[in-house]
Amino acid sequence: MKSLRVPEATVTRLSVYSRFLERLDRKGITTVSSGDIAEGVGVSPAQVRKDLAYFGEFGTRGVGYNVKDLMRYTQKILGLDHNWSLILVGAGNLGYALCTHKGFNARGFTIVGVFDNDLSKIGKQIQDLEVYPLEKMPEIIEKYSARIGVIAVPSRNAQETADIMVKNKLEAILNFAPVTINVPEHIELRNVDLSVKLEILTFNLGLRSEKNSSI
Amino acid sequence: MKSLRVPEATVTRLSVYSRFLERLDRKGITTVSSGDIAEGVGVSPAQVRKDLAYFGEFGTRGVGYNVKDLMRYTQKILGLDHNWSLILVGAGNLGYALCTHKGFNARGFTIVGVFDNDLSKIGKQIQDLEVYPLEKMPEIIEKYSARIGVIAVPSRNAQETADIMVKNKLEAILNFAPVTINVPEHIELRNVDLSVKLEILTFNLGLRSEKNSSI
DNA sequence: TAGATTGTTAATCGATTAACAATC
DNA sequence: TAGATTGTTAATCGATTAACAATC
């Protein structure tokens, strides 16, 4: 597996390809072409081949790709060939939702600890997890070798939560709070903002209304 | 407000600027420079000015931008100057979570109807919303002039749900199911995949381990 | 006026696409 | 072999950045 600068968009698409391949595999389909994948996920065939080319040669000229093999390759590339333990901070509505969300487990992500400093939440049970105070974080991280933290606290507490995660040696953070947080260079940080995509929709609906009204 | 091809990344950043400006406004700060915004949200000052330039001239040379004004401009551009009614299909864990999520309301999005075809879910109460059967969708869309639908059903039901939304004249769809769905050209569609960003993190952590092991 | 910061142009950078030789 | 599809190069396209004139 080559190791060079891969566009983040490529990694995102790889994740989509991976899911598509899983579906084909479940259907019992054994071979796909870049064109099939492209059509299935809504990109160009050249894009599919180029994305894969960052990581190696997985196909057979004149034939296409073996579904099961390519599926496993993409999963391996994305790090989905083994389980990941997640630490989650914030036992509010969003935190609760993320804990009960089955999509994470399906991709090999397991939330192994939920933390909150709100006394009214500590001790509560979320499925088979008990909400712990933040002090218990190091212990759980150690126990499950967790490397990734998920922030599901209100915006005003997001930065301090990130700081604690960094102090506790987590290496990557997924932030659901709609606020910019700062972490040292060596920490991987990504934000998921649940309403940004909605705002893109409303932006586009707005553009559309303008066009109509100007006719 | 000019109407030209605006990069989607610009719209996404605009949403981030908007939130940052709201925060400054709450703090009572009245003026910002592109450099301040850039530092606050982690982009370059040129990027900030360029993004704003798609929509007009909002600043004063030598001075900067008026926080309150720019905040309102960005909100208006994003369509956040008025409320949007959302229809949600899928009353499972994710659907429940989205209904109880306060972040939507904070940005002017109100879920006005929750639908599911699962008999065990119909009639249930999610906060002040009752889960209705899908047949009731046209009525609710009409009543609240909803234009946007949110898909929170399992992947296998996502396409049919989208089809129903299209048939019911919704104009935009936000899809939380991790599957590619097809809609007519004139429908705005965006996907939110809760684990894609996690996979980018695991991809990067994987790259890192490789580097370390190759030392 | 001097200092600061915008708005905008031109240069750079990077990603996507088209095209085709390689090859099954 | 003929047909098909990959892997890869070169061309295109688009977005970001640097730089600076405009101007408060």
Short mmCIF file of C-alpha atoms (C1' of nucleotides) in Angstrom, two decimals, chain B residues 33-34 49 57 59 61-62 65, chain C residues 3-10:
data_model
loop_
_atom_site.label_atom_id
_atom_site.label_comp_id
_atom_site.label_asym_id
_atom_site.label_seq_id
_atom_site.Cartn_x
_atom_site.Cartn_y
_atom_site.Cartn_z
CA SER B 33 -11.17 41.91 10.07
CA SER B 34 -10.89 39.05 7.59
CA ARG B 49 -12.52 37.80 1.62
CA GLU B 57 -19.00 44.01 -0.66
CA GLY B 59 -16.60 45.56 4.56
CA ARG B 61 -11.35 49.23 3.60
CA GLY B 62 -8.93 50.06 6.33
CA TYR B 65 -16.50 44.34 8.84
"C1'" DG C 3 -1.53 52.87 8.73
"C1'" DA C 4 -4.68 49.38 8.00
"C1'" DT C 5 -7.63 46.40 5.60
"C1'" DT C 6 -10.64 45.54 1.89
"C1'" DG C 7 -11.85 43.84 -2.90
"C1'" DT C 8 -9.91 41.88 -6.87
"C1'" DT C 9 -6.60 40.26 -10.18
"C1'" DA C 10 -3.15 37.13 -11.55
#
